[in-house]
């Protein structure tokens, strides 16, 4: 479960509060562990459990043996047979921040009489703990954790998971032990989850809330054939009951052995000597969790030496030799106060939720997107509902759906999409076959504000201090009607406006003037032509060097540029053909914006003649940083040799160059597609020769290359 902010403050009657918290925690334990149907977000659950634990620590008289804080997971259900775990399946204690992590490490060192252990860090996979038992090398049983002592027999369902071997492989130099119980996490990968939800939505079914719940639901199917359809996966991370196995000198060795038996073990396992390094590693994964194709909700830190693990032992629910560092929550429950519609620069009318503000994904969220008309209908959220809000990484916060415990206000009716534009009042249109409803009024004020905001945004002309509110103010004061008007604004005009001081006014005028020198591709992108994004602007600027050269080309000539394509090319030529757009462009020229330097074309041709075109027509993808090159320089080194350097791997990729701090996703894709992988040290050889170092080309006529 994900972490939460502790909301504990001393209640007037602690005994009453403790009793109420125990009832709530026990109830939510059952919903989560037994019924796979949680009513509240993980973070909200964690808040309740932490408040209860804090009160029990503060008032030891109120402690009882039966408190849910002393128990692991939930009870078993009646659907599956019970399985008694020969070695109990424990839970993990949590550290919600660096201080709690350091406090745990201090306890460990104390427990080891001052010895500082080596720590081994693994990712904390967000799925379901599973025990998988083999006798004489054959898969005989799979069981959930249950309450830690008794789990549920899900053998038939787990047998359908491709990652789980039916027969163990022989580990090097050893026989397979008589009994091996491997423990790990059954999970659903993010792309498998998206495929599943895509199918659910297409069939008119309610989508699943998150990969963990869908993995849990998939395992609980009565019919194993249903489980088999669900693309479940497995990471092994621990041994349970083993009879006749080797003695290991580290947890890392144990994992390597489990891998030899035929189990998938995760590649991101790292050992550290200090807790400072461990903390830095945890923060790294907190920032990079979304580079993985599976969900993680923290990092698990274990003492690496099994002898030291034995010395430290267990509490009633968890080992003292391990802790889970939990990431801040990305999902929360809150009240949906209202649903409104905003109109963007292309006229798209997007429904969004006004929320009772809630701290999620590292910031307070008061508004969240509902994407489009159909999504509101499928999710069936209504004002007054309790909803789950999700904010993952840099993604715009979204309403996932109603919380299962939603107490819908009596008499609430399904929300209706408005008939007319909330900004200009013109009728909204849902074009045939499209998901988005649009306002087609060219002079709609909301569209105008959004267009100028897009022009000024970070990815475009990057004009600091020019947000939507300021733009509305400038339009209301009749100082501007479009982006070109920005360049004639004066400090005096701004100061005359309500609540704009001389310093802010000067800063704004300065940043508007500074934006005139932005590179051509940024300026082109800022024009906000539909389908015309950063990649196409970059490609056209690199090919033609000036806006006049681009405006002078035909659709076919533009479409021939790599990364542009027919749809983008025709939208661009149509846009430049419209007299009002041509007039706007000329006003930008008069204002002195950077239209590109014709000399650049000459220089580029000369440079091309000098650099051997060793990668002509080839695609090379770079992931991570290649020592000695910035990201841009590495791409430039490839393109200046006639190659392409897109951001993703495909079947056509000649090679994937792997630099420092590379994420796993491109590597995994390259491996899946059989694309050769080149170490950063061999990058220059690849540039010079255009051949992949270490890969031998097949003899002519030697049959199919693989
Ligand atoms: S080790 C004695 N390692 O987290 C407990 N658990 O919150 C040994 N989990 O029940 C557990 N990733 O379901 C371990 N790399 C990992 C894990 C992991 C996820 C889960 C597991 C456990 C829960 C505790």
XYZ file of C-alpha atoms and ligand atoms in Angstrom:
730
model
C 0.000 0.000 0.000
C 1.234 3.497 -0.705
C 2.261 5.915 2.002
C 0.350 8.898 3.315
C 0.782 11.964 5.379
C 0.263 11.172 9.014
C -2.787 13.019 10.173
C -2.471 12.017 13.821
C -3.065 14.592 16.528
C -4.136 13.646 20.045
C -7.922 13.073 20.066
C -10.082 14.134 23.072
C -10.873 10.505 23.913
C -8.061 8.232 22.707
C -9.856 4.996 23.713
C -12.849 5.830 21.526
C -10.641 6.889 18.633
C -8.526 3.713 18.916
C -11.635 1.541 18.857
C -13.006 3.363 15.851
C -9.664 3.153 14.035
C -9.393 -0.581 14.746
C -12.811 -1.181 13.270
C -11.984 0.890 10.200
C -8.561 -0.726 9.640
C -10.001 -4.242 10.049
C -12.807 -3.414 7.629
C -10.439 -2.011 5.003
C -8.048 -4.953 5.486
C -10.852 -7.272 4.520
C -11.869 -5.160 1.520
C -8.270 -5.055 0.268
C -6.813 -8.461 1.082
C -9.819 -10.767 1.070
C -12.305 -9.196 -1.303
C -9.843 -7.422 -3.682
C -12.244 -4.509 -3.644
C -10.699 -1.665 -1.644
C -13.010 1.169 -0.709
C -10.351 3.780 -0.069
C -6.984 4.592 -1.594
C -3.845 2.944 -0.209
C -2.650 6.279 1.131
C -5.852 6.872 3.074
C -5.597 3.362 4.504
C -1.985 4.001 5.509
C -3.050 7.184 7.315
C -5.579 5.245 9.397
C -3.109 2.457 10.219
C -0.362 4.901 11.157
C -2.662 6.947 13.373
C -3.723 3.744 15.125
C -0.126 2.581 15.566
C 0.894 5.985 16.933
C -1.974 5.991 19.480
C -1.205 2.419 20.564
C 2.419 3.433 21.113
C 1.394 6.542 23.044
C -1.207 4.718 25.182
C 0.177 1.195 25.829
C -2.805 0.481 28.121
C -5.056 0.491 25.058
C -2.997 -2.187 23.235
C -4.639 -5.598 22.669
C -3.418 -8.800 21.048
C -6.188 -8.631 18.499
C -5.486 -5.164 17.118
C -5.180 -5.183 13.308
C -1.785 -3.468 13.724
C -0.346 -6.777 14.917
C -1.740 -8.737 11.998
C -0.590 -9.376 8.481
C -2.943 -8.903 5.558
C -6.480 -10.223 5.670
C -8.439 -13.368 6.283
C -8.999 -15.934 3.575
C -12.221 -16.220 1.602
C -14.454 -19.262 1.221
C -13.823 -19.595 -2.536
C -10.364 -21.193 -2.296
C -9.042 -23.957 -0.036
C -6.876 -22.875 2.890
C -3.121 -23.516 2.808
C -1.082 -23.397 6.016
C 2.290 -21.747 5.386
C 5.087 -23.890 6.820
C 7.175 -20.725 7.182
C 4.924 -17.739 8.015
C 4.615 -15.110 5.291
C 5.368 -11.884 7.069
C 4.702 -8.312 6.134
C 7.218 -5.451 6.065
C 7.451 -2.386 8.273
C 7.367 0.896 6.393
C 9.602 3.957 6.327
C 7.715 6.954 4.961
C 10.708 9.278 4.768
C 14.471 9.512 5.122
C 14.372 9.975 8.914
C 12.398 6.768 9.380
C 14.842 4.935 7.117
C 17.824 6.208 9.106
C 16.078 5.294 12.392
C 15.599 1.730 11.081
C 19.285 1.503 10.089
C 20.257 2.708 13.591
C 18.116 -0.051 15.130
C 19.759 -2.614 12.828
C 23.287 -1.504 13.786
C 22.299 -1.610 17.468
C 20.810 -5.089 17.019
C 24.115 -6.215 15.470
C 26.139 -4.822 18.394
C 27.567 -1.995 16.352
C 28.335 -3.900 13.132
C 27.307 -1.943 10.031
C 25.728 -4.371 7.572
C 25.693 -4.328 3.790
C 22.210 -3.355 2.580
C 20.620 -4.853 -0.501
C 17.873 -2.842 -2.206
C 15.120 -4.229 -4.396
C 12.119 -2.564 -5.937
C 8.851 -2.937 -4.070
C 6.514 -4.396 -6.646
C 2.859 -3.430 -6.374
C 1.115 -6.757 -6.774
C 0.237 -9.751 -4.606
C 2.618 -11.805 -2.503
C 2.646 -15.436 -3.638
C 4.181 -18.636 -2.293
C 5.032 -21.211 -4.967
C 5.990 -24.703 -3.884
C 7.989 -27.354 -5.769
C 8.543 -30.960 -4.751
C 11.170 -33.002 -6.578
C 11.460 -30.046 -8.947
C 7.763 -30.092 -9.930
C 5.297 -27.232 -9.313
C 2.794 -28.523 -6.753
C 1.118 -25.552 -5.081
C 0.632 -21.790 -5.135
C -0.859 -19.894 -2.210
C -1.613 -16.261 -1.389
C -0.276 -14.701 1.781
C -3.672 -14.523 3.515
C -3.151 -13.611 7.160
C 0.488 -14.735 7.007
C -0.250 -18.132 8.592
C -3.026 -19.409 6.336
C -3.324 -18.423 2.686
C -5.537 -19.483 -0.206
C -4.819 -22.247 -2.670
C -4.643 -20.604 -6.106
C -2.551 -23.357 -7.750
C -4.692 -23.778 -10.873
C -4.735 -20.034 -11.555
C -1.030 -19.493 -10.937
C -0.211 -22.437 -13.227
C -1.419 -20.262 -16.136
C 1.223 -17.557 -15.534
C 3.914 -17.887 -18.194
C 6.711 -16.575 -15.906
C 6.266 -19.454 -13.460
C 8.134 -22.660 -14.348
C 6.205 -25.931 -14.089
C 9.491 -27.720 -13.590
C 12.613 -26.221 -11.996
C 15.879 -25.982 -13.914
C 18.971 -27.495 -12.334
C 21.048 -24.779 -10.624
C 24.728 -24.876 -11.675
C 26.693 -27.541 -9.823
C 23.724 -28.700 -7.773
C 20.662 -30.864 -7.862
C 17.236 -29.367 -7.405
C 16.397 -29.654 -3.671
C 13.577 -31.999 -2.578
C 11.404 -29.033 -1.547
C 11.709 -25.434 -2.717
C 9.236 -22.705 -1.899
C 9.862 -19.523 -3.895
C 8.126 -16.313 -2.843
C 7.537 -13.265 -4.898
C 4.993 -10.902 -6.348
C 2.385 -11.639 -8.990
C 1.711 -8.416 -10.893
C 0.222 -7.052 -14.069
C 2.562 -4.939 -16.224
C 1.417 -1.430 -17.112
C 1.003 -2.123 -20.820
C -0.847 -5.393 -20.113
C -3.122 -3.373 -17.807
C -3.750 -0.788 -20.517
C -4.574 -3.545 -23.021
C -6.975 -5.113 -20.524
C -8.712 -1.791 -19.871
C -8.831 -1.018 -23.586
C -10.716 -4.290 -24.092
C -12.990 -3.584 -21.110
C -13.928 -0.112 -22.396
C -14.466 -1.423 -25.940
C -16.861 -4.045 -24.521
C -18.710 -1.340 -22.555
C -17.468 -2.764 -19.224
C -16.214 -0.719 -16.318
C -12.428 -0.290 -16.491
C -10.200 -1.610 -13.671
C -8.899 0.973 -11.242
C -5.213 -0.004 -11.259
C -2.885 -2.881 -12.203
C -2.735 -4.242 -8.647
C -6.483 -4.631 -8.359
C -6.758 -6.206 -11.753
C -3.940 -8.653 -10.896
C -5.739 -9.547 -7.663
C -9.073 -9.927 -9.447
C -7.451 -12.039 -12.144
C -6.018 -14.464 -9.571
C -9.360 -14.804 -7.841
C -11.139 -16.140 -10.928
C -12.935 -19.424 -10.356
C -12.116 -20.411 -13.921
C -8.321 -20.593 -14.549
C -8.952 -20.024 -18.285
C -10.033 -16.464 -17.320
C -6.783 -15.952 -15.394
C -4.840 -17.189 -18.404
C -6.308 -14.347 -20.512
C -5.003 -11.685 -18.156
C -1.228 -11.458 -18.922
C 0.020 -11.774 -15.339
C 3.741 -11.766 -14.521
C 5.937 -12.663 -11.565
C 9.079 -11.404 -9.800
C 10.738 -13.779 -7.340
C 12.325 -12.089 -4.291
C 12.654 -14.579 -1.419
C 12.848 -18.261 -0.434
C 10.369 -19.845 2.005
C 10.450 -23.503 3.010
C 13.496 -25.247 1.462
C 14.633 -28.806 2.114
C 18.094 -29.795 0.886
C 19.174 -26.479 -0.636
C 22.573 -24.774 -0.501
C 23.646 -22.315 2.219
C 23.909 -18.766 0.903
C 26.265 -16.078 2.106
C 24.150 -13.170 0.862
C 20.600 -12.321 -0.182
C 21.983 -11.329 -3.589
C 23.368 -14.896 -4.001
C 19.973 -16.317 -3.021
C 18.337 -14.278 -5.783
C 20.921 -15.425 -8.322
C 20.178 -19.060 -7.390
C 16.423 -18.509 -7.677
C 17.110 -17.121 -11.141
C 18.986 -20.316 -12.055
C 15.947 -22.358 -11.036
C 14.085 -20.602 -13.842
C 12.352 -17.681 -12.096
C 12.363 -14.097 -13.281
C 14.302 -11.962 -10.807
C 14.373 -8.218 -11.190
C 17.486 -6.545 -12.618
C 17.364 -3.533 -10.271
C 18.976 -5.137 -7.234
C 21.814 -3.138 -5.728
C 24.021 -3.443 -2.658
C 25.112 -0.440 -0.603
C 27.425 0.055 2.336
C 25.793 3.154 3.838
C 22.240 4.235 4.548
C 22.963 7.562 2.794
C 23.550 5.670 -0.448
C 20.387 3.658 0.218
C 18.395 6.887 0.709
C 19.760 8.341 -2.546
C 18.821 5.107 -4.337
C 15.259 5.326 -2.944
C 14.907 8.924 -4.169
C 16.244 7.910 -7.579
C 13.469 5.328 -7.948
C 10.881 7.722 -6.578
C 11.694 9.967 -9.556
C 12.108 7.174 -12.112
C 9.315 4.771 -11.162
C 7.377 5.584 -14.320
C 10.218 4.516 -16.599
C 9.310 0.903 -15.749
C 6.600 -1.181 -17.397
C 5.295 -2.297 -14.002
C 4.168 -0.441 -10.921
C 6.325 -0.104 -7.845
C 5.280 1.652 -4.667
C 8.637 1.798 -2.931
C 12.018 0.192 -2.409
C 12.583 -2.803 -0.120
C 15.837 -2.660 1.828
C 17.173 -5.891 3.337
C 20.243 -6.747 5.379
C 22.263 -8.758 2.872
C 23.968 -11.284 5.175
C 21.678 -14.207 6.217
C 23.639 -14.673 9.478
C 22.944 -11.056 10.407
C 19.297 -11.527 9.383
C 19.040 -14.421 11.875
C 20.599 -12.303 14.610
C 18.030 -9.546 14.054
C 15.007 -11.852 13.802
C 11.331 -10.831 13.582
C 8.653 -8.852 15.407
C 5.155 -10.343 15.486
C 4.406 -9.158 11.944
C 7.629 -8.283 10.146
C 11.359 -8.994 9.938
C 13.662 -6.570 11.736
C 16.215 -7.074 8.937
C 14.086 -5.477 6.224
C 12.044 -2.343 5.683
C 9.908 -0.937 2.888
C 10.680 2.659 1.918
C 7.308 3.850 0.596
C 6.917 6.500 -2.085
C 4.482 9.377 -1.502
C 0.939 8.473 -2.573
C -0.217 8.873 -6.147
C -3.845 8.024 -5.443
C -6.245 9.547 -2.946
C -9.956 9.675 -2.290
C -11.743 13.013 -2.155
C -15.082 14.656 -2.925
C -15.952 15.711 -6.442
C -17.541 19.135 -5.995
C -18.437 19.941 -9.576
C -17.839 18.977 -13.207
C -17.063 21.811 -15.626
C -15.846 22.078 -19.176
C -12.808 24.008 -20.427
C -12.224 24.942 -24.048
C -8.662 24.702 -25.353
C -6.842 26.365 -28.250
C -8.065 23.840 -30.819
C -11.623 24.218 -29.536
C -11.601 20.886 -27.720
C -14.080 20.935 -24.837
C -12.575 18.941 -21.964
C -14.613 18.047 -18.895
C -12.722 18.477 -15.650
C -13.492 17.836 -12.017
C -13.424 20.484 -9.322
C -12.287 18.641 -6.202
C -12.121 19.145 -2.509
C -8.331 19.833 -2.559
C -6.254 16.776 -1.702
C -2.497 16.131 -1.358
C -1.535 13.561 -3.984
C 1.529 12.794 -6.144
C 3.556 15.420 -4.291
C 1.217 18.419 -4.611
C -2.243 19.644 -3.667
C -4.748 18.919 -6.384
C -8.000 20.888 -6.698
C -8.792 20.060 -10.319
C -8.391 16.909 -12.377
C -9.165 15.971 -15.938
C -12.031 13.730 -16.959
C -10.675 13.522 -20.542
C -13.860 13.539 -22.627
C -17.622 13.031 -22.710
C -17.421 9.239 -23.024
C -15.025 8.893 -20.097
C -17.428 10.714 -17.780
C -20.206 8.384 -18.888
C -18.105 5.199 -18.562
C -16.761 6.214 -15.150
C -20.200 7.490 -14.108
C -18.908 10.144 -11.741
C -21.289 12.810 -10.491
C -20.951 15.950 -8.371
C -21.118 14.915 -4.713
C -19.425 11.549 -5.325
C -16.380 10.358 -3.429
C -13.804 9.710 -6.140
C -10.281 8.341 -6.553
C -7.821 10.924 -7.852
C -4.537 9.918 -9.407
C -1.450 11.984 -10.132
C 1.456 9.960 -11.453
C 4.747 11.745 -12.155
C 4.329 14.727 -14.463
C 1.011 13.519 -15.781
C -2.034 15.809 -15.403
C -4.096 14.643 -12.390
C -7.098 12.542 -13.368
C -10.236 11.207 -11.780
C -9.941 7.407 -11.926
C -13.545 6.745 -10.953
C -15.901 6.707 -7.988
C -14.406 5.241 -4.811
C -16.064 1.891 -4.080
C -17.299 3.274 -0.739
C -18.886 6.206 -2.543
C -21.968 7.382 -0.711
C -23.708 8.983 -3.652
C -25.985 11.827 -2.570
C -29.677 10.912 -2.848
C -31.325 12.143 -6.030
C -28.032 12.780 -7.864
C -28.403 12.431 -11.621
C -25.881 11.473 -14.305
C -23.880 14.500 -15.459
C -24.813 15.867 -18.885
C -22.269 17.351 -21.256
C -23.203 21.017 -21.975
C -24.870 21.749 -25.295
C -23.107 25.066 -25.895
C -19.606 26.449 -25.334
C -19.228 27.762 -21.775
C -17.089 30.607 -23.098
C -18.860 31.921 -26.243
C -22.239 30.164 -26.100
C -21.982 28.728 -29.638
C -23.303 25.132 -30.027
C -20.691 22.439 -29.335
C -20.190 19.672 -31.903
C -19.094 16.048 -31.497
C -17.728 15.220 -34.969
C -18.573 11.731 -36.253
C -16.107 9.075 -35.157
C -14.207 11.429 -32.808
C -13.946 11.268 -29.030
C -13.663 15.023 -28.494
C -16.464 17.562 -28.511
C -15.431 20.905 -30.023
C -16.268 24.587 -30.235
C -15.853 25.651 -33.873
C -16.300 29.403 -33.274
C -13.031 30.942 -34.565
C -13.382 33.981 -32.298
C -14.254 32.068 -29.119
C -12.502 33.966 -26.276
C -11.497 30.765 -24.444
C -9.732 29.501 -27.580
C -7.920 32.801 -27.975
C -6.656 32.766 -24.373
C -5.526 29.144 -24.719
C -3.750 29.887 -28.041
C -1.769 32.754 -26.538
C -0.986 30.682 -23.420
C 0.291 27.889 -25.663
C 2.405 30.396 -27.624
C 3.972 31.659 -24.375
C 4.386 28.252 -22.692
C 7.690 26.603 -21.705
C 7.859 24.332 -24.739
C 7.156 27.313 -27.026
C 8.327 30.919 -26.701
C 8.856 30.474 -22.955
C 7.597 33.886 -21.840
C 7.869 33.981 -18.080
C 4.979 35.622 -16.214
C 2.446 35.210 -19.009
C -0.081 32.712 -17.692
C -3.785 32.398 -18.542
C -4.895 34.920 -15.908
C -2.557 37.610 -17.192
C -3.639 36.913 -20.782
C -7.301 37.257 -19.806
C -6.471 40.551 -18.147
C -4.693 41.835 -21.251
C -7.566 40.772 -23.525
C -10.158 42.306 -21.187
C -8.224 45.575 -21.241
C -8.226 45.484 -25.066
C -4.422 45.505 -25.097
C -4.109 42.300 -27.123
C -6.273 40.078 -29.296
C -3.601 37.616 -30.456
C 0.021 36.619 -29.797
C 1.500 39.110 -32.272
C 0.057 41.979 -30.202
C 2.271 40.940 -27.278
C 5.321 42.448 -28.961
C 3.946 45.993 -28.912
C 3.010 45.967 -25.207
C 4.696 48.680 -23.146
C 5.539 48.936 -19.444
C 3.266 52.006 -19.191
C 0.269 50.092 -20.570
C 0.825 47.275 -18.079
C 1.345 49.550 -15.081
C -1.968 51.210 -15.856
C -3.666 47.841 -15.272
C -5.043 46.895 -11.910
C -2.534 45.188 -9.570
C 0.506 45.117 -11.865
C 3.540 46.804 -10.297
C 6.372 48.505 -12.189
C 8.796 45.617 -11.586
C 6.415 42.900 -12.799
C 5.487 45.021 -15.797
C 9.144 45.564 -16.739
C 9.932 41.863 -16.255
C 7.043 40.828 -18.453
C 7.937 43.226 -21.257
C 11.574 42.075 -21.024
C 10.664 38.398 -21.273
C 8.354 39.084 -24.223
C 11.172 40.916 -26.012
C 13.687 38.163 -25.146
C 11.401 35.575 -26.733
C 12.009 37.120 -30.187
C 15.311 35.234 -30.352
C 13.926 31.772 -29.646
C 15.048 29.159 -32.205
C 12.925 28.756 -35.321
C 11.549 25.356 -34.255
C 10.224 26.813 -30.990
C 8.539 29.670 -32.840
C 6.950 27.278 -35.344
C 5.652 25.037 -32.584
C 4.181 28.080 -30.822
C 1.932 28.821 -33.792
C -0.273 26.026 -32.475
C -1.037 24.424 -35.834
C -2.987 21.218 -35.209
C -0.902 17.979 -35.404
C 2.260 20.109 -35.607
C 4.332 19.207 -32.548
C 7.923 19.614 -31.392
C 9.320 16.690 -33.429
C 7.923 17.926 -36.760
C 9.022 21.547 -36.057
C 12.507 20.308 -35.273
C 12.628 18.164 -38.401
C 11.445 20.997 -40.686
C 13.761 23.591 -39.146
C 16.707 21.208 -39.500
C 15.841 20.523 -43.154
C 14.881 23.995 -44.445
C 16.470 26.432 -41.938
C 14.054 29.355 -42.535
C 10.314 29.879 -42.181
C 10.178 31.359 -45.689
C 11.707 28.190 -47.131
C 9.086 26.105 -45.303
C 6.203 28.348 -46.405
C 7.428 28.021 -49.991
C 7.233 24.203 -50.084
C 4.429 22.002 -51.342
C 2.657 19.434 -49.170
C 4.609 16.668 -50.921
C 7.955 18.350 -50.278
C 7.155 18.787 -46.584
C 5.816 15.232 -46.274
C 9.090 13.883 -47.680
C 10.922 15.135 -44.573
C 11.559 12.403 -42.079
C 9.283 12.744 -39.024
C 6.651 14.883 -40.822
C 4.268 12.691 -42.853
C 1.248 13.482 -45.006
C -1.266 14.586 -42.350
C 1.086 17.070 -40.715
C 2.348 18.350 -44.081
C -1.135 19.088 -45.421
C -2.227 20.766 -42.163
C 0.825 23.025 -42.387
C 0.361 24.031 -46.034
C -3.357 24.641 -45.434
C -2.565 26.759 -42.383
C -0.057 28.929 -44.234
C -2.449 29.251 -47.198
C -5.120 30.964 -45.065
C -4.814 34.753 -45.515
C -5.462 35.515 -41.828
C -2.616 33.180 -40.789
C -0.290 34.662 -43.425
C -1.124 38.120 -42.035
C -0.328 36.942 -38.494
C 3.031 35.571 -39.669
C 3.879 38.897 -41.321
C 3.086 40.752 -38.079
C 5.515 38.409 -36.282
C 8.130 39.205 -38.937
C 7.553 42.960 -38.447
C 7.951 42.499 -34.688
C 11.415 41.017 -35.343
C 10.940 37.345 -34.433
C 13.543 34.808 -35.508
C 12.507 33.444 -38.907
C 15.780 31.500 -39.328
C 19.030 32.362 -41.100
C 19.313 31.550 -44.848
C 23.087 31.231 -44.327
C 22.433 28.173 -42.128
C 21.342 26.217 -45.193
C 24.657 26.957 -46.919
C 26.662 26.082 -43.807
C 24.743 22.816 -43.338
C 25.423 21.768 -46.942
C 29.127 22.501 -46.467
C 29.282 20.553 -43.198
C 27.501 17.620 -44.785
C 30.071 17.519 -47.560
C 32.851 17.333 -44.943
C 31.413 14.677 -42.611
C 31.322 11.111 -43.972
C 27.705 9.966 -44.197
C 28.450 6.672 -42.438
C 24.915 6.298 -41.037
C 23.007 7.304 -44.180
C 19.428 6.037 -43.883
C 20.091 4.230 -40.573
C 18.329 4.709 -37.246
C 20.303 4.710 -34.016
C 18.581 5.213 -30.650
C 20.498 6.463 -27.611
C 19.369 5.814 -24.038
C 21.072 7.315 -20.987
C 24.119 9.582 -21.310
C 27.121 8.740 -23.439
C 30.244 10.093 -21.678
C 31.533 13.186 -23.481
C 28.206 13.938 -25.184
C 25.095 15.791 -24.067
C 21.809 14.247 -25.204
C 21.614 16.795 -28.051
C 25.255 16.266 -29.061
C 24.768 12.489 -29.298
C 21.716 12.994 -31.536
C 23.587 15.571 -33.606
C 26.538 13.160 -34.047
C 24.106 10.652 -35.563
C 22.092 13.041 -37.747
C 25.174 14.845 -39.070
C 26.308 11.458 -40.406
C 23.058 10.983 -42.285
C 21.320 8.908 -39.614
C 18.146 9.373 -37.613
C 17.955 9.437 -33.837
C 14.357 9.008 -32.680
C 13.321 8.600 -29.056
C 12.087 5.038 -29.311
C 13.272 1.649 -30.501
C 11.541 -0.104 -33.390
C 12.208 -3.105 -35.602
C 14.057 -0.810 -38.013
C 16.542 0.437 -35.392
C 20.132 -0.393 -36.362
C 21.333 -0.300 -32.743
C 20.476 0.916 -29.251
C 23.376 2.766 -27.620
C 23.236 2.386 -23.842
C 24.859 5.145 -21.791
C 24.958 5.870 -18.050
C 21.754 5.922 -15.990
C 19.782 4.347 -18.822
C 16.193 3.320 -18.080
C 15.045 -0.263 -18.573
C 12.207 0.258 -21.045
C 14.238 0.870 -24.242
C 16.606 -1.974 -23.350
C 13.728 -4.381 -22.815
C 12.155 -3.345 -26.102
C 15.452 -3.729 -27.980
C 15.939 -7.182 -26.508
C 12.399 -8.188 -27.426
C 12.801 -6.982 -31.012
C 16.324 -8.407 -31.384
C 17.847 -4.932 -31.912
C 21.639 -5.013 -31.215
C 22.769 -3.215 -28.057
C 25.935 -1.112 -28.200
C 27.892 0.022 -25.124
C 28.594 3.759 -24.798
C 32.327 2.988 -25.173
C 31.637 1.715 -28.719
C 29.543 4.721 -29.796
C 32.402 6.363 -31.696
C 33.215 3.170 -33.555
C 29.567 2.962 -34.598
C 29.679 6.603 -35.800
C 32.880 6.078 -37.731
C 32.030 2.790 -39.425
C 28.223 2.765 -39.532
C 28.466 -0.905 -38.467
C 27.391 -2.314 -35.130
C 30.500 -3.274 -33.134
C 30.587 -6.950 -32.279
C 27.727 -7.970 -34.577
C 28.852 -10.095 -37.476
C 26.949 -9.660 -40.672
C 25.593 -12.903 -42.136
C 27.409 -14.320 -45.139
C 25.529 -13.551 -48.322
C 23.051 -16.371 -48.863
C 23.528 -17.729 -45.329
C 19.789 -17.699 -44.721
C 17.673 -15.468 -42.521
C 19.446 -13.308 -39.974
C 17.877 -13.418 -36.538
S 10.322 -9.191 0.879
C 9.316 -11.090 5.206
N 10.662 -7.948 -1.352
O 5.552 -6.054 0.043
C 8.718 -10.274 4.130
N 8.478 -7.975 -0.422
O 4.512 -4.717 2.382
C 9.483 -10.435 2.893
N 6.822 -6.820 -1.810
O 4.167 -8.906 1.475
C 8.949 -9.616 1.812
N 8.169 -6.243 -3.430
O 4.010 -8.626 -1.074
C 9.779 -8.299 -0.401
N 11.160 -6.905 -3.354
C 10.265 -7.255 -2.429
C 8.903 -6.906 -2.502
C 8.039 -7.279 -1.478
C 6.927 -6.209 -2.991
C 5.558 -6.921 -1.051
C 5.249 -8.283 -0.531
C 5.108 -8.076 0.945
C 4.726 -6.629 1.010
C 4.969 -6.029 2.351
